[in-house]
Coordinates of C-alpha atoms in Angstrom, one line a residue:
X1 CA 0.0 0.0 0.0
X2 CA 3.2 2.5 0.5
X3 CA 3.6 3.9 -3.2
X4 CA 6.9 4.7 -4.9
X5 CA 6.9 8.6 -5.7
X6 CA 9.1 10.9 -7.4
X7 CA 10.5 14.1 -6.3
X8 CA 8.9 17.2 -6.3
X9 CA 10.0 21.2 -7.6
X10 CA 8.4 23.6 -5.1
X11 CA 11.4 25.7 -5.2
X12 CA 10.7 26.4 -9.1
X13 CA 7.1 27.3 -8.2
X14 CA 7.2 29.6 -5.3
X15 CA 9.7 31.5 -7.2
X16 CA 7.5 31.9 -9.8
X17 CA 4.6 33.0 -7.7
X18 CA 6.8 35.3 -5.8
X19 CA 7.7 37.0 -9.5
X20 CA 3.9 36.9 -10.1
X21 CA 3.0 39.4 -6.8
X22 CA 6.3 41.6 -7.6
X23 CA 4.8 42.1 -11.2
X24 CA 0.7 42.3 -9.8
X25 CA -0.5 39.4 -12.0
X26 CA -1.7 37.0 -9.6
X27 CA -3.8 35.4 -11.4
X28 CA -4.8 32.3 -13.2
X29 CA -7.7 31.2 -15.7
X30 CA -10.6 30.1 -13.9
X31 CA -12.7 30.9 -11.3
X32 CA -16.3 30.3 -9.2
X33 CA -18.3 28.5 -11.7
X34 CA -21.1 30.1 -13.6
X35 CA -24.5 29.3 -12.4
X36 CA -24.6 26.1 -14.5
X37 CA -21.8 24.9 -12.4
X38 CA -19.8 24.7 -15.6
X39 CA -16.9 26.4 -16.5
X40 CA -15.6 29.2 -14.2
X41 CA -16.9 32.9 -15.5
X42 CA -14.0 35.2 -14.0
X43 CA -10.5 34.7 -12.8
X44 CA -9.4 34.7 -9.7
X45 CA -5.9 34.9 -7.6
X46 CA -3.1 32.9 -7.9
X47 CA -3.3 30.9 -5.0
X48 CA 0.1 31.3 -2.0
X49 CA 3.3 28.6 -2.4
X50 CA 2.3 25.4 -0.9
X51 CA 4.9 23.4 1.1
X52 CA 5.2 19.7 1.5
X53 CA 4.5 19.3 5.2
X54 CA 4.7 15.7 5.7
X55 CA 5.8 14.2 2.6
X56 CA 7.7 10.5 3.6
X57 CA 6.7 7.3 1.6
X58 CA 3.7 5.9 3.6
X59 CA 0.7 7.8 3.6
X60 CA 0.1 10.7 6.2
X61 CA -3.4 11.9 6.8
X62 CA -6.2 14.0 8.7
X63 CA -4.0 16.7 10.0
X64 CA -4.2 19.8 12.7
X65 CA -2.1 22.8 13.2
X66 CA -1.3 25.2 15.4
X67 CA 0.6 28.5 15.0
X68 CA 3.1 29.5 17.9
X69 CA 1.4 32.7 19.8
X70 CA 4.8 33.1 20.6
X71 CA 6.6 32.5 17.7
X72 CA 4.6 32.6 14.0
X73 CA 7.8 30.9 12.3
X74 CA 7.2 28.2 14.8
X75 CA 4.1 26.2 13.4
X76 CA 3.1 22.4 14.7
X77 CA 1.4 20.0 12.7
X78 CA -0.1 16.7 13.6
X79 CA -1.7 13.6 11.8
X80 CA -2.2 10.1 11.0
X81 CA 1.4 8.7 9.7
X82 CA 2.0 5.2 8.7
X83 CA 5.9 6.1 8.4
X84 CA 6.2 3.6 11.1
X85 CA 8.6 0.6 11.6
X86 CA 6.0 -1.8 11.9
X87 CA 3.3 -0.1 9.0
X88 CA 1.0 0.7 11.3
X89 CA -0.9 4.4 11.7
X90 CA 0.9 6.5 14.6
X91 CA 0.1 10.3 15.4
X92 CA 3.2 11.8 13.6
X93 CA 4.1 15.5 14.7
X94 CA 5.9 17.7 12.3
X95 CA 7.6 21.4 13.0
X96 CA 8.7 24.2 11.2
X97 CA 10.5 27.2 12.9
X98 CA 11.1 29.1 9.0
X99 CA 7.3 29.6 8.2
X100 CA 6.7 26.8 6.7
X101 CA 10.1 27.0 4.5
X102 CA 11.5 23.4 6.1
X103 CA 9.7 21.0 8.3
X104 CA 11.0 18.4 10.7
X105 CA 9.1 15.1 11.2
X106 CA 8.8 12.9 14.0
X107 CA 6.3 10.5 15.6
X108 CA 4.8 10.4 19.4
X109 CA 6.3 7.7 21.1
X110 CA 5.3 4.1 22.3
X111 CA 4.8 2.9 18.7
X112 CA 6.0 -0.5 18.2
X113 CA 9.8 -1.1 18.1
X114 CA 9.8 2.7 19.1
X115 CA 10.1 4.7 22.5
X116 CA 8.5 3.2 25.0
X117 CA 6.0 5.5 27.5
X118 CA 2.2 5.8 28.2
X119 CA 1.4 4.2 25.0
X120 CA 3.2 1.2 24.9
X121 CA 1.5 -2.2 23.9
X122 CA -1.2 0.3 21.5
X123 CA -1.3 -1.2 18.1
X124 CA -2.6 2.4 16.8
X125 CA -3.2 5.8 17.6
X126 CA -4.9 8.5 15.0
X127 CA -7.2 11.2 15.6
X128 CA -4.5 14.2 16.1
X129 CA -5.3 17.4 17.2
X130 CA -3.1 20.2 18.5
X131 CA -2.9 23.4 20.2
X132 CA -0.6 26.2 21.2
X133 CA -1.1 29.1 24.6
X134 CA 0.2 32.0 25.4
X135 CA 3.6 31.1 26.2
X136 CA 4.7 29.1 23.2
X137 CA 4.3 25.3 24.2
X138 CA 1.8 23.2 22.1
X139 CA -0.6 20.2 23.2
X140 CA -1.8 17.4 21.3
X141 CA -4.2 14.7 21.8
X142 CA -5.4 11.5 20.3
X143 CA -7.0 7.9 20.3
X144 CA -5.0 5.2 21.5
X145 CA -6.2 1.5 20.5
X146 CA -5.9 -2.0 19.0
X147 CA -8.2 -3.1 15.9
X148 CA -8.7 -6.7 17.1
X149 CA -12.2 -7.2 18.2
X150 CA -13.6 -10.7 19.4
X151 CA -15.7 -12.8 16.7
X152 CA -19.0 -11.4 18.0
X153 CA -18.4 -8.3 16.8
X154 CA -19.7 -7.9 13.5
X155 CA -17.3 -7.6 11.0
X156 CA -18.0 -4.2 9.7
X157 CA -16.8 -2.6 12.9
X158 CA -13.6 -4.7 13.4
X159 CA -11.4 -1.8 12.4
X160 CA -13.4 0.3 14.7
X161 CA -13.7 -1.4 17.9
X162 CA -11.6 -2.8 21.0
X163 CA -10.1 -1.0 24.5
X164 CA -9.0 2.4 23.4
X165 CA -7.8 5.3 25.5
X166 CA -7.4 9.1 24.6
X167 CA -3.8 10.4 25.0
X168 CA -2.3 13.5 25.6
X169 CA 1.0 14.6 25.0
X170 CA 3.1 18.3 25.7
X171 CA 5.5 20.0 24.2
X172 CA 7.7 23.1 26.0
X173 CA 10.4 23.1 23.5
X174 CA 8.6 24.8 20.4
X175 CA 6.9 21.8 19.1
X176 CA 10.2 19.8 18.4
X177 CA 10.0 16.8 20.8
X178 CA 6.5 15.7 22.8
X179 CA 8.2 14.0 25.9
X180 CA 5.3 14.1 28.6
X181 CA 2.8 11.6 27.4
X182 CA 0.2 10.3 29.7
X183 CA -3.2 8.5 29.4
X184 CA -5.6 10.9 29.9
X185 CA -8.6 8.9 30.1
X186 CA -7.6 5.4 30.0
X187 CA -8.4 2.3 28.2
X188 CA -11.8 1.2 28.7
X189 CA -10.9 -2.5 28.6
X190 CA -13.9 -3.5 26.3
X191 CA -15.2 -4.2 23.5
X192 CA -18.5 -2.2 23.3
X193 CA -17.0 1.0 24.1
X194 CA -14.9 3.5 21.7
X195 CA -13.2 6.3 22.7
X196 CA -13.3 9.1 19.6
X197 CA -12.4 12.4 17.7
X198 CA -10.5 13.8 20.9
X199 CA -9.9 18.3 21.0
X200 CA -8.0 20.1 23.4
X201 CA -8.2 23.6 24.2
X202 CA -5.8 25.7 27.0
X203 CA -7.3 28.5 29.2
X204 CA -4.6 31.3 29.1
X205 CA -5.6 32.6 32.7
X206 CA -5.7 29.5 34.5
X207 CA -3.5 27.3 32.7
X208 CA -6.3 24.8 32.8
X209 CA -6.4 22.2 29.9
X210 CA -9.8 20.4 28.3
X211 CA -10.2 17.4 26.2
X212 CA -13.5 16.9 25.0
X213 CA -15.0 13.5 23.1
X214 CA -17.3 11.1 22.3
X215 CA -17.3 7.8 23.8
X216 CA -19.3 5.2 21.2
X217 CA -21.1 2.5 23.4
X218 CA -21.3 -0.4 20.4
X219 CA -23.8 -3.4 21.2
X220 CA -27.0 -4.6 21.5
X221 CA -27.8 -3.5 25.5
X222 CA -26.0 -0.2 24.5
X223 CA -26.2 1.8 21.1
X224 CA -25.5 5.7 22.2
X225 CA -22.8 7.9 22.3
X226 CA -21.8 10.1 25.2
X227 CA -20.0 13.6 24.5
X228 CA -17.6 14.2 27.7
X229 CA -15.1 16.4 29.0
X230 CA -12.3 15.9 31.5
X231 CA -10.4 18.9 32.9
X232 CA -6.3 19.2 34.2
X233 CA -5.1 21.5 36.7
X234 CA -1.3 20.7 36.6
X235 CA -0.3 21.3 33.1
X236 CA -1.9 17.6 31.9
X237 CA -0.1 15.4 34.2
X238 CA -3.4 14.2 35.6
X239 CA -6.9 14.6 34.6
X240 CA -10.5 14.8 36.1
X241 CA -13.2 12.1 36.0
X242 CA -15.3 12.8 32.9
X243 CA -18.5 15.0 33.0
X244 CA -21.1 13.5 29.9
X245 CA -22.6 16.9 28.2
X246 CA -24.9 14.9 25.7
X247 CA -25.8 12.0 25.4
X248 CA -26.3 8.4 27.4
X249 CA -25.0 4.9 27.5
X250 CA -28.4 4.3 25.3
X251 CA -29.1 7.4 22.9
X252 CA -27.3 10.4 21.1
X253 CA -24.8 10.5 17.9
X254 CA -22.9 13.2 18.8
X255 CA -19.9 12.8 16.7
X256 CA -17.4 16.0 15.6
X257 CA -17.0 18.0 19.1
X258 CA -15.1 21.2 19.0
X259 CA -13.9 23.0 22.1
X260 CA -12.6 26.4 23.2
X261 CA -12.2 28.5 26.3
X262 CA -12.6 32.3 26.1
X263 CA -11.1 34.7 28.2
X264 CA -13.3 34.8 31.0
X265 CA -12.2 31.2 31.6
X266 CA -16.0 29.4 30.2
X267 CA -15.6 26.5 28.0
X268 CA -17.5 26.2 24.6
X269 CA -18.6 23.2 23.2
X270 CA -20.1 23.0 19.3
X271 CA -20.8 19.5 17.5
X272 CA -23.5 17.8 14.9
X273 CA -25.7 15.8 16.9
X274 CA -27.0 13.3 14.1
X275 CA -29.6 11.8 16.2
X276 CA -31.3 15.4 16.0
X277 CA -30.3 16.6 12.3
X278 CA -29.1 19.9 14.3
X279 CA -25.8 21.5 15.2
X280 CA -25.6 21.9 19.4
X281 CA -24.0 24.4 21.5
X282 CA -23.4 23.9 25.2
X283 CA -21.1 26.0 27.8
X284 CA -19.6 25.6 31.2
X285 CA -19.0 28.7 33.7
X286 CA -17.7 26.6 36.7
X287 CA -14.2 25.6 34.9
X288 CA -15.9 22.5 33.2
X289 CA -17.6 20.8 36.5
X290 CA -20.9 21.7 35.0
X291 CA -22.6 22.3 31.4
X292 CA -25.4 24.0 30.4
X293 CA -28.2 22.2 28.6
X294 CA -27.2 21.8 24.9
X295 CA -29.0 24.4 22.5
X296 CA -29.7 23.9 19.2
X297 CA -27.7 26.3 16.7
X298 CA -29.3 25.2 13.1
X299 CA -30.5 22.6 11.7
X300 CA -28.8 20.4 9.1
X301 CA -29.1 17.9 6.0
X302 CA -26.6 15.7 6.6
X303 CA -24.0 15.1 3.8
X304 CA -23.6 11.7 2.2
X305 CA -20.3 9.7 3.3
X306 CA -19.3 9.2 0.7
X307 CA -20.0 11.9 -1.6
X308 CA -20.5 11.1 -5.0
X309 CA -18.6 10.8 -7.4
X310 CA -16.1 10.1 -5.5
X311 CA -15.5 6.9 -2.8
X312 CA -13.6 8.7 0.0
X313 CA -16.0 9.4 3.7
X314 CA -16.8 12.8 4.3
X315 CA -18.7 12.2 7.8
X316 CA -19.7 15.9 9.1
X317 CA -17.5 17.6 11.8
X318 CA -17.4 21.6 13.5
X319 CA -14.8 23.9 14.6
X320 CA -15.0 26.3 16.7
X321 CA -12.7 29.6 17.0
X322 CA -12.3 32.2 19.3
X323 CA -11.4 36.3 18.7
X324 CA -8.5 37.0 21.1
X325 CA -8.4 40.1 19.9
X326 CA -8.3 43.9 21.1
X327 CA -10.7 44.3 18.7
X328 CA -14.9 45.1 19.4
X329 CA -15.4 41.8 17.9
X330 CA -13.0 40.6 21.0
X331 CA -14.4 37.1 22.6
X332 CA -16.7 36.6 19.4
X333 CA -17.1 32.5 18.7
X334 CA -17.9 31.3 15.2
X335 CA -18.6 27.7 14.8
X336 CA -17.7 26.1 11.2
X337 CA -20.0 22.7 9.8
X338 CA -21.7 21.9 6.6
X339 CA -24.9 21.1 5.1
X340 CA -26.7 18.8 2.1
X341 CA -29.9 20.9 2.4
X342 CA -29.3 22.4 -0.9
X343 CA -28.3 19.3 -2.8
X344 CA -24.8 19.4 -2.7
X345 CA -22.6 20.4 0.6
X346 CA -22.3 24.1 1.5
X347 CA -20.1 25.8 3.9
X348 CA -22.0 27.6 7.1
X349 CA -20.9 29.7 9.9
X350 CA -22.5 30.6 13.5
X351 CA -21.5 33.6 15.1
X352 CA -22.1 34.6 18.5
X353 CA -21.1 38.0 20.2
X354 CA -22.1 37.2 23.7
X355 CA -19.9 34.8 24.9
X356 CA -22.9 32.1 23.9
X357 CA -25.6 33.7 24.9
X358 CA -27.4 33.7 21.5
X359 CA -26.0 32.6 18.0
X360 CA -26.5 34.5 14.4
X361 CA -28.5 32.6 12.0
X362 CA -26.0 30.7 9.4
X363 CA -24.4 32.4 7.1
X364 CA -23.0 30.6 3.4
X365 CA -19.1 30.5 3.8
X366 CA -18.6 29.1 0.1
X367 CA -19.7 32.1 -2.8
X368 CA -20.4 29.7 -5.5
X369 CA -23.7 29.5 -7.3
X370 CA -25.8 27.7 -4.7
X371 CA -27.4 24.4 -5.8
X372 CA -25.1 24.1 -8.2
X373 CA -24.1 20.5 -7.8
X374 CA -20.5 21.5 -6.6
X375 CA -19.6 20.4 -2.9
X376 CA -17.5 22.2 -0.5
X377 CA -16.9 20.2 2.8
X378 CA -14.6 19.4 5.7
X379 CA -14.3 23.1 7.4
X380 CA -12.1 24.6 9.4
X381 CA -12.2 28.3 11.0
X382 CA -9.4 30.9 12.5
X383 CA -9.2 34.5 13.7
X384 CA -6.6 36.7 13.2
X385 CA -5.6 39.8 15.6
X386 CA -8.1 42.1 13.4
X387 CA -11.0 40.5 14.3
X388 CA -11.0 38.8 10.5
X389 CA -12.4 35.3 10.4
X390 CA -10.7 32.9 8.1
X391 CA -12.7 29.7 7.2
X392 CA -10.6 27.1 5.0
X393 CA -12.2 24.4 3.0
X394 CA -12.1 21.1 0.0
X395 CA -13.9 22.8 -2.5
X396 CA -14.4 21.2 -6.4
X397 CA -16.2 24.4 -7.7
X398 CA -13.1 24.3 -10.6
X399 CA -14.3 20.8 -11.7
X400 CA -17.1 20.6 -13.6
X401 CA -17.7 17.0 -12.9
X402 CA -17.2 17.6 -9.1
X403 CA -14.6 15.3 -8.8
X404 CA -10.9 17.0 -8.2
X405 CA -10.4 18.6 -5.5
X406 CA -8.7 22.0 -3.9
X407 CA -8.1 23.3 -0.4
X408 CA -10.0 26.7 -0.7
X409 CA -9.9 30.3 2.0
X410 CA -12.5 32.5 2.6
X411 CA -12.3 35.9 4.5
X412 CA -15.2 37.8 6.4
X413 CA -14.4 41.2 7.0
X414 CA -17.5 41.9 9.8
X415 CA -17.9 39.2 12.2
X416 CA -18.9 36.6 10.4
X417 CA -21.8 38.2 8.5
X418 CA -20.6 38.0 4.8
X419 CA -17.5 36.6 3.1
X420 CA -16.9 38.2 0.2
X421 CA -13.6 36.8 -0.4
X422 CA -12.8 33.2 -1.7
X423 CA -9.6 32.1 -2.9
X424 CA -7.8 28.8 -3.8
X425 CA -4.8 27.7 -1.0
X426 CA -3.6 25.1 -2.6
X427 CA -1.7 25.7 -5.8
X428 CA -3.0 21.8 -7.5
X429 CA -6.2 20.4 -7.9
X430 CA -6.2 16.5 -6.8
X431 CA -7.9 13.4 -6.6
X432 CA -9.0 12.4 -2.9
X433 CA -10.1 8.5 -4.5
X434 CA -5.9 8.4 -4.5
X435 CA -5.7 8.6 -1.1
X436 CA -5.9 5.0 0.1
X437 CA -5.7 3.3 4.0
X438 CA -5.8 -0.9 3.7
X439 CA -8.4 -1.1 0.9
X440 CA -10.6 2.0 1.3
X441 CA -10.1 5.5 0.0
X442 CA -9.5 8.1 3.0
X443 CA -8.8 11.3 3.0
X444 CA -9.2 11.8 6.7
X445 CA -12.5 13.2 8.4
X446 CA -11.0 17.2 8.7
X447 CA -8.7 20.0 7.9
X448 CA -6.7 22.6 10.2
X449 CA -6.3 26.0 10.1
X450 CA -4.8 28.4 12.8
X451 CA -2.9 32.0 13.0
X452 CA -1.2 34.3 15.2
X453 CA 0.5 37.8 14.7
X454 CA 0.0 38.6 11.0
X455 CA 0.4 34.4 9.4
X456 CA -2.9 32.5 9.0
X457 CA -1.5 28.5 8.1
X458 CA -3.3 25.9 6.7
X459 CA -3.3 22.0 6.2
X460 CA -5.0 19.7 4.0
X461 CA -4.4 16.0 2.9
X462 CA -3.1 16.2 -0.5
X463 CA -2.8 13.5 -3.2
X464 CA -0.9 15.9 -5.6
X465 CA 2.4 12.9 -5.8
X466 CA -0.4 9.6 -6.4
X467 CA -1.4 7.7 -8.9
X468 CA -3.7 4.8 -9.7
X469 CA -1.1 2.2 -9.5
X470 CA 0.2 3.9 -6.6
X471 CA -2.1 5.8 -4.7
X472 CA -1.0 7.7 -1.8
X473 CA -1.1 11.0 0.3
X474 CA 0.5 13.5 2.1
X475 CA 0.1 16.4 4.4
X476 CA 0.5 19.9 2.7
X477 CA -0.2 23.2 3.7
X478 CA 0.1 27.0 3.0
X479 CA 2.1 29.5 5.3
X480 CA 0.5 33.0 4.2
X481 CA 1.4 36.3 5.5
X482 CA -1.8 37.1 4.7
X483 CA -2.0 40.9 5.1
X484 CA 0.7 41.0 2.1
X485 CA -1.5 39.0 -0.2
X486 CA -4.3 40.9 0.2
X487 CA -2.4 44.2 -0.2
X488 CA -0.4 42.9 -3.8
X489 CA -4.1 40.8 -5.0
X490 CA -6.4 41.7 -6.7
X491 CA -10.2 41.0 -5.9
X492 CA -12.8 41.7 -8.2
X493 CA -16.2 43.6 -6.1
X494 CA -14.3 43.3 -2.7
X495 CA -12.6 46.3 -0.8
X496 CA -10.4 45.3 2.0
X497 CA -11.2 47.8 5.8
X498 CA -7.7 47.8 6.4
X499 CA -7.6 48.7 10.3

């Protein structure tokens, strides 16, 4: 399954797109479809250099990032590796201290053959995602667990099932080594219960660190899913007893959480309750001992997983960003998901401007002709210091058959009420059917996106390097200093409110 792949030019091509902004011809023929959803009616920019983030023989997948608040030439990227002496899929870490220019890459430890710790004796781990604080050190969680079920299990979840744990694991030396890894909710030890899709988030007054989940209780007694949240006091060296915000042991499908803490120290929760067809919103004000009752934000179509034409899932997730800003827009959340409801998958966005409170109705992220047939999915939001809200996306508006795709960036200017702006990110269109894990097609279930002082960074699973006979992906991504781009672009019918 690990394809042979030749070398690649990036060098050639950021030069040329660096000579393309000192000259003010960024751009390139095509554009947002026409209403037909055929061929694209205007150009638009160039899209920024793209750099091979993780880029080793086996396939790497399903990535996170996080920007140093610190440091923005320090940048941390996780996700699913399977450069691993055994072949199996290990959290793999990667780091950059250039922007994005070079990138170092490693993997957590306890693998098989590799350094032992917490997660010794796991066959796998997966399900990366990483953050950064205040003072420059980065956290990263994951699932910890073994694919091999007992016969009774039916056989469709045997790559799904068994004792699993969720793992967390600190950095405090800019994101080049993760040496404290603990278990911070241990192994079940059974069967009928699966620990998933893990997010951390880091309170800048307290210190305090939150994981959030959802626990999958798999049988015929059981059958729900349970959406918790465990809290650490002491830097992530030990971690509370879980507090279930949705769900029961019996009922709920709340898959896709996303967490952050604001600066008045309450936690927010967002996620797709599928049970519900409805995208839920709870908060705690006690430091995560307590949650509110969940609220419902909008209601939802549920995308196909697959999506056709193509064979790769596309199961529907959130994220959730914060303003940390000195801004008026300072505190707002804006909540990321998609929806079917038009007959194809269209990006939306929740804002709220009072800490929870109440939320905006949705707003269309993508500004392609709507119903057009052309699907833009797995979402991922940021904020920069202006109070701008960056939302990054797959998008196949450039392919008329709605096959290839692109990793796609839209700007709103006001709080999450319009966004005028959309550009490509990534420089190549791809196939995500060339992305293969054992004998299925896998793109991962997300995207990241993050920022800090003046750089909004991207990441994206990229199949750029496969091909049929040798499928495979990697990890790329886009470093953009995004205030330059916007100032040498040009954008037809948008004007920029420079601060």
């Amino acid at each position: 399954m690990l394809g042979t792949r030749g070398r690649k030019l990036f060098a050639a091509v950021a030069a040329a797109v660096i000579l393309a902004v000192a000259v003010g011809v960024l751009y390139r023929p095509g554009g947002p479809a026409g209403p037909s959803g055929g061929p694209p009616v205007e150009p638009y920019p160039v899209p920024p250099p793209n750099c091979p983030v993780a880029d080793l023989p086996g396939e790497t997948t399903e990535p996170s990032i996080a920007v140093s608040r610190k440091d923005n030439n320090t940048i941390v990227v996780g996700g699913n590796d399977l450069n691993t002496p055994t072949g199996i899929v290990w959290c793999g870490h990667y780091v950059t201290h250039d922007g994005g220019k070079s990138w170092k890459q490693g993997l957590i430890g306890g693998y098989p053959r590799g350094p032992r710790n917490a997660l010794t004796g796991f066959r796998d781990t997966c399900d990366s995602n990483v953050v950064s604080d205040s003072q420059g050190n980065f956290y990263y969680v994951g699932v910890a667990y073994n694919r091999v079920p007992p016969p009774s299990i039916p056989s469709a979840r045997r790559t799904m099932v068994g004792p699993s744990a969720i793992f967390f694991a600190k950095s405090t030396d800019n994101g080049d080594t993760f040496g404290q890894v603990v278990l911070a909710r241990p192994s079940a030890l059974t069967h009928v219960q699966f620990n998933d899709k893990p997010v951390v988030a880091v309170d800048d007054n307290t210190g305090d660190l939150y994981i959030a989940w959802s626990s999958f209780h798999i049988g015929a007694v059981f059958g729900g899913c349970q959406l918790m949240v465990i809290r650490s006091t002491d830097g992530g060296a030990s971690w509370s007893s879980p507090v279930t915000v949705d769900g029961s042991l019996t009922s709920g499908d709340n898959w896709g959480v996303s967490i952050v803490v604001d600066q008045n120290s309450t936690v927010h929760l967002g996620w797709p309750e599928y049970s519900l067809n409805a995208i839920r919103y709870a908060r705690s004000t006690d430091r995560g001992a307590t949650f509110s009752a969940p609220v419902e934000i909008a209601a939802i179509v549920y995308q196909p997983s697959p999506l056709p034409p193509t064979r790769f899932r596309t199961p529907m997730q959130t994220q959730m960003a914060i303003d940390r800003g000195t801004k008026n827009t300072s505190g707002s959340l804006y909540l990321v998901w998609v929806d079917y409801a038009s007959g194809d998958t269209d990006v939306y966005l929740a804002s709220s401007h009072d800490a929870g409170s109440t939320w905006s109705d949705p707003v269309r992220v993508n500004n392609d002709t709507e119903s057009n047939g052309i699907d833009q999915f797995f979402a991922a939001v940021t904020v920069t210091d202006e109070g701008w809200v960056h939302v990054g996306f797959y998008d196949r508006r450039s392919d008329p058959e709605n096959r290839m795709l692109e990793y796609w960036w839209a700007i709103s200017f006001d709080g999450g009420a319009s966004f005028p702006l959309n550009m490509p990110m990534s420089d190549v269109a791809f196939d995500g059917d060339l992305s293969q894990e054992g004998d299925l097609a896998f793109i991962g279930d997300y995207t990241g996106m993050s920022s800090a002082n003046g750089t909004v960074a991207a990441v994206w699973c990229d199949t750029r390097r496969a091909t049929e006979s040798a499928p495979d992906s990697d990890i790329y991504g886009a470093v953009v200093p995004y205030k330059d781009l916007l100032k040498t672009n040009k954008f037809a019918n948008v004007t920029v409110p420079w601060p």
